[in-house]
mmCIF file of C-alpha atoms in Angstrom:
data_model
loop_
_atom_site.group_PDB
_atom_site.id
_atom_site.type_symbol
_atom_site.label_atom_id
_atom_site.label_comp_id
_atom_site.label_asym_id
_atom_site.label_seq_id
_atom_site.Cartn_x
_atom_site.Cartn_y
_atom_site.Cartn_z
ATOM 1 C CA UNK A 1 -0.236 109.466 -0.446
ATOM 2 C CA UNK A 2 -4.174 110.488 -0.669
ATOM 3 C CA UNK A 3 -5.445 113.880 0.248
ATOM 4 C CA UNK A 4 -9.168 114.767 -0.400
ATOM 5 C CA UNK A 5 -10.312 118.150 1.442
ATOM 6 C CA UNK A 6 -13.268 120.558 0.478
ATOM 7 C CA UNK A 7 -14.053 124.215 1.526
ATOM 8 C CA UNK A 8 -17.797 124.943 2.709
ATOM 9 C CA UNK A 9 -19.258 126.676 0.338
ATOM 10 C CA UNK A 10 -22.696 126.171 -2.173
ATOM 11 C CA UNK A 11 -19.881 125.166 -4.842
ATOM 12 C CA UNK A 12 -17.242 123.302 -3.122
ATOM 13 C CA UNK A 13 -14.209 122.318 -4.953
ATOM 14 C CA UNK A 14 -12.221 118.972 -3.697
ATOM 15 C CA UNK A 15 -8.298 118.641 -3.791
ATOM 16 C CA UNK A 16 -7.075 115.601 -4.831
ATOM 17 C CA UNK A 17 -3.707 114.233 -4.656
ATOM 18 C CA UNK A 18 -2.197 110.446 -5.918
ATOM 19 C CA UNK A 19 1.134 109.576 -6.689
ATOM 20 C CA UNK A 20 2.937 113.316 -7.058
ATOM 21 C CA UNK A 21 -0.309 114.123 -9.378
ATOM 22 C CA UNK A 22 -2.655 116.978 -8.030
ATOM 23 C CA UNK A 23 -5.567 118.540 -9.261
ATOM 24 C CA UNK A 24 -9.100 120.153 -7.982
ATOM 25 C CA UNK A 25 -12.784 118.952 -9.136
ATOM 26 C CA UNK A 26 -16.259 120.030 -8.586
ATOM 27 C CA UNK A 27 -18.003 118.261 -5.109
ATOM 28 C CA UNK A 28 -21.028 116.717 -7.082
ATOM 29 C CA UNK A 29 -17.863 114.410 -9.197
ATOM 30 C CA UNK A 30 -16.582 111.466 -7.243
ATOM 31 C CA UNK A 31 -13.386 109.485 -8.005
ATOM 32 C CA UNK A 32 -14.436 106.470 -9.146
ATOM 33 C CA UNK A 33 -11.132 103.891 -10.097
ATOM 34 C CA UNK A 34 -7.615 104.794 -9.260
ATOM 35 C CA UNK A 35 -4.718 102.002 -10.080
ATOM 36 C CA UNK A 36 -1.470 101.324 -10.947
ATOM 37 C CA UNK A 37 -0.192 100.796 -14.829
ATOM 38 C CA UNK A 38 2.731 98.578 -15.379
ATOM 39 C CA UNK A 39 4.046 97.928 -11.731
ATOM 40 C CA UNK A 40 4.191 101.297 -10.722
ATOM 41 C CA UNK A 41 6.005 102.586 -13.997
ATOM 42 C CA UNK A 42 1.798 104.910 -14.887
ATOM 43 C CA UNK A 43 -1.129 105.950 -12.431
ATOM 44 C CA UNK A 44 -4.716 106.195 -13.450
ATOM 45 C CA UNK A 45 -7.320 107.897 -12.446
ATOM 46 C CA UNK A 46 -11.086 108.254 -13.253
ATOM 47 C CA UNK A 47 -13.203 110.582 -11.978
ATOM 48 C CA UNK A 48 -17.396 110.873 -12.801
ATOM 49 C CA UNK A 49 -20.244 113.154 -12.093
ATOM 50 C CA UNK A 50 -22.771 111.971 -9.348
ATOM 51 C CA UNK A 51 -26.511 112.114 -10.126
ATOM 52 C CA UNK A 52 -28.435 112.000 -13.800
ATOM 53 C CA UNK A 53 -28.060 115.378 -14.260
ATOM 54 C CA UNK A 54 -24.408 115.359 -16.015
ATOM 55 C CA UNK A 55 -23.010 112.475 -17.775
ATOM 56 C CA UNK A 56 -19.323 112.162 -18.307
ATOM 57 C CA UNK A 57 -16.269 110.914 -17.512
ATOM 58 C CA UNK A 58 -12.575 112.508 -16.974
ATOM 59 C CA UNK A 59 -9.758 109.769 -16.863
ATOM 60 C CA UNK A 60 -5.844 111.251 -16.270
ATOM 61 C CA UNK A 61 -3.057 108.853 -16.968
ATOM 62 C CA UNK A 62 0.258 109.724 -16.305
ATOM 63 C CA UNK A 63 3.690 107.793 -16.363
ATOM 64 C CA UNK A 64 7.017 108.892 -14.544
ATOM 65 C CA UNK A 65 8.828 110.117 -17.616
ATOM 66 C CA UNK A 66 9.170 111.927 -20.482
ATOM 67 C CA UNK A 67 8.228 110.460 -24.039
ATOM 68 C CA UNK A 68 8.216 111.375 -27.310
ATOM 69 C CA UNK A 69 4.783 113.701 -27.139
ATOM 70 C CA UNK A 70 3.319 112.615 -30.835
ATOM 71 C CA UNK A 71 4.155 108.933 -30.200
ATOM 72 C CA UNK A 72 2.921 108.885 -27.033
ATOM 73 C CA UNK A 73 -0.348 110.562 -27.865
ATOM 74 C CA UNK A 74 -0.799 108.144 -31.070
ATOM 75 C CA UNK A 75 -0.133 105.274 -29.336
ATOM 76 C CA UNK A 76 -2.911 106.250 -26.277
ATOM 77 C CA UNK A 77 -5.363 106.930 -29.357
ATOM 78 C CA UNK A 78 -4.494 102.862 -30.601
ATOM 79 C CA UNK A 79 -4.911 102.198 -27.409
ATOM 80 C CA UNK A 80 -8.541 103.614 -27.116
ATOM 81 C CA UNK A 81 -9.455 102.892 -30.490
ATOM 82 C CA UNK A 82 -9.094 99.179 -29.523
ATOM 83 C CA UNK A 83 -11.466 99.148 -27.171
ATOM 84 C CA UNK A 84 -15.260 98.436 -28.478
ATOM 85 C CA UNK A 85 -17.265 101.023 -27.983
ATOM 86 C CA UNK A 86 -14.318 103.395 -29.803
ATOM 87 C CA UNK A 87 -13.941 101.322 -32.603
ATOM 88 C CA UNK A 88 -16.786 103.198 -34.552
ATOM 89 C CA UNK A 89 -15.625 106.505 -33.094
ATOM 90 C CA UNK A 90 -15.186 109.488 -35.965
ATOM 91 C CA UNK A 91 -11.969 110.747 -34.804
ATOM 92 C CA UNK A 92 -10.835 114.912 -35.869
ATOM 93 C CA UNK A 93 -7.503 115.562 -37.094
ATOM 94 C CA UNK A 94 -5.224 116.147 -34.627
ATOM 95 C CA UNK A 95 -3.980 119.588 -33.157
ATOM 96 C CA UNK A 96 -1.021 121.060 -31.237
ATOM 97 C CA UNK A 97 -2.692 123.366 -28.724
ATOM 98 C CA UNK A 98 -1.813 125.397 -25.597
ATOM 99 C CA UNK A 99 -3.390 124.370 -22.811
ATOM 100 C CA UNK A 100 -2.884 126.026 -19.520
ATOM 101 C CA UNK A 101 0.456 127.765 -20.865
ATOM 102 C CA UNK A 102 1.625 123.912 -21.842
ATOM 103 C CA UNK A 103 2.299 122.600 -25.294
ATOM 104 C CA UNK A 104 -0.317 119.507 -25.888
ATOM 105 C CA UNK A 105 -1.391 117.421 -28.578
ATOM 106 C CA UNK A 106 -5.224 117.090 -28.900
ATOM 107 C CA UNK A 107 -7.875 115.046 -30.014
ATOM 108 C CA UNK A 108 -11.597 114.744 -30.722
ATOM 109 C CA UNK A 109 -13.979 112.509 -31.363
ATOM 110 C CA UNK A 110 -17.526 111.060 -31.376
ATOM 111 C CA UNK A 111 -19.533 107.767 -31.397
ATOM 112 C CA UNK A 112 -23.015 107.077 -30.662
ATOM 113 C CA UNK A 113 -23.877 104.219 -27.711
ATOM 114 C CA UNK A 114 -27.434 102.556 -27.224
ATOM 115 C CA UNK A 115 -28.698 105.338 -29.028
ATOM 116 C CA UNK A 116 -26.777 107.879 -26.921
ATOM 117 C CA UNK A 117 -24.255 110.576 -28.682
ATOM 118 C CA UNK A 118 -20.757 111.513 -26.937
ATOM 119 C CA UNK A 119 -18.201 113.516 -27.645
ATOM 120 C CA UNK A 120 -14.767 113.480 -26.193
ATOM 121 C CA UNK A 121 -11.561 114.565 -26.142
ATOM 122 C CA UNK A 122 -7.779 112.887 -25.477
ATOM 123 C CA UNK A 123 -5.245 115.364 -24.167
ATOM 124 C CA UNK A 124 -1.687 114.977 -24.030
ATOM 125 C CA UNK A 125 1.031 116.831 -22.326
ATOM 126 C CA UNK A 126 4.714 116.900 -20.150
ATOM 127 C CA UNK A 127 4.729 118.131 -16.691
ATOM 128 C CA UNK A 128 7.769 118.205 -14.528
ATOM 129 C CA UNK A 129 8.753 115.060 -16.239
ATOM 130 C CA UNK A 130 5.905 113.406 -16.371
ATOM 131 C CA UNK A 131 3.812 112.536 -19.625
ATOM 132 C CA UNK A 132 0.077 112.999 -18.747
ATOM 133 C CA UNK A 133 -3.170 111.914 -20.713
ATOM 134 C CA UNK A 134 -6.106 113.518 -20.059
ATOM 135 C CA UNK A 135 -9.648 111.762 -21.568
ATOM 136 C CA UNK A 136 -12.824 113.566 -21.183
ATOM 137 C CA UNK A 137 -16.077 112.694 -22.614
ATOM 138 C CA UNK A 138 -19.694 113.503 -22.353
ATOM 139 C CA UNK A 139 -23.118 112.351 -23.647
ATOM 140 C CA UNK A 140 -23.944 115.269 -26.095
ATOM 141 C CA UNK A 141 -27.170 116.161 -24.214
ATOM 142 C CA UNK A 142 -25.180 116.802 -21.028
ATOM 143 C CA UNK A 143 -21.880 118.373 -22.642
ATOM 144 C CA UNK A 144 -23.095 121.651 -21.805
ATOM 145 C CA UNK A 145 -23.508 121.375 -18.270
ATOM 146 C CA UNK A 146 -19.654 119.394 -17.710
ATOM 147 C CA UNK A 147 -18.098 121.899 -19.533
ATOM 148 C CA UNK A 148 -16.893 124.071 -16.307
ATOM 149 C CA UNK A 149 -16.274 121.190 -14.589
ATOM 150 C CA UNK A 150 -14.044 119.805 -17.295
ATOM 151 C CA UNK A 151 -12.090 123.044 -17.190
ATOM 152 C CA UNK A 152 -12.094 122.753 -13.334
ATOM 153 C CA UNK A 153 -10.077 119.588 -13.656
ATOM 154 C CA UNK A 154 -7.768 120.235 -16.642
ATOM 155 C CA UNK A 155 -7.305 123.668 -15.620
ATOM 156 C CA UNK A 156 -5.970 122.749 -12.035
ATOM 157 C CA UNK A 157 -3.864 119.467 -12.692
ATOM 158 C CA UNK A 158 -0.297 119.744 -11.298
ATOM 159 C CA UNK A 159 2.864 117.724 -11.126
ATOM 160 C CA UNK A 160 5.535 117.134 -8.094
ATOM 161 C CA UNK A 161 9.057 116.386 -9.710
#
């Protein structure tokens, strides 16, 4: 079950529903990979800005049930610092933040890549018994401008039961 619609408008906002998951993001961002983790147990998605203007990346994983939160957001920051171009990332300490009314764990970081700064950040929350990830990052000279859009996307993620 796939829905993508759009209003007409100069800033159009898509709708995008996958496996009970929902949420809205700007019309110049495309979805980009969308699987299945573990044979059906997790859903990914990856969504990307179009054009050279804004570089950055959004990925949401989710899995159909609840987890201990701090485990589950440790282990997804193992899990990312395994993979090369994290392994020299300077990781913050973590916090316990509210984000959209909804008790999550969050993370920061940076690395450099072919001379290129990022910056990112590793979400994680429950919703209607679902444990969600949220990974954004952005090359520092373009943070600015996917800031909205970020908040577009975390801001409007939703969860059938």
């Amino acid at each position: 079950n796939e829905i993508e619609t759009s209003i007409s408008n100069p800033k159009v906002i898509l709708d995008y529903e996958f496996k009970g998951l929902s949420f809205k993001y700007p019309y110049d961002w495309k979805i980009t990979n969308k699987s299945d983790i573990g044979n059906g147990a997790g859903h990914s998605i990856t969504i990307e800005p179009t054009g050279i203007k804004k570089i950055g990346v959004v990925t949401i994983n989710w899995f159909q049930e609840e987890e201990n939160l701090g485990i589950s957001h440790e282990y997804m920051k193992r899990t990312l610092k395994n993979i090369l171009i994290y392994k020299k990332a300077i990781w913050n300490e973590d916090r316990t933040v509210f984000q959209n009314g909804i008790m999550t764990f969050k993370s920061s970081f940076k690395y450099s890549l072919l001379n290129v700064d990022w910056s990112g950040e590793l979400y994680t929350f429950y919703l209607n018994g679902k444990t969600i990830f949220v990974h954004t990052q952005a090359a520092d000279r373009t943070k600015n401008k996917n800031k909205d859009d970020f908040e577009v996307i975390m801001s409007s993620i939703k969860s059938k039961v």
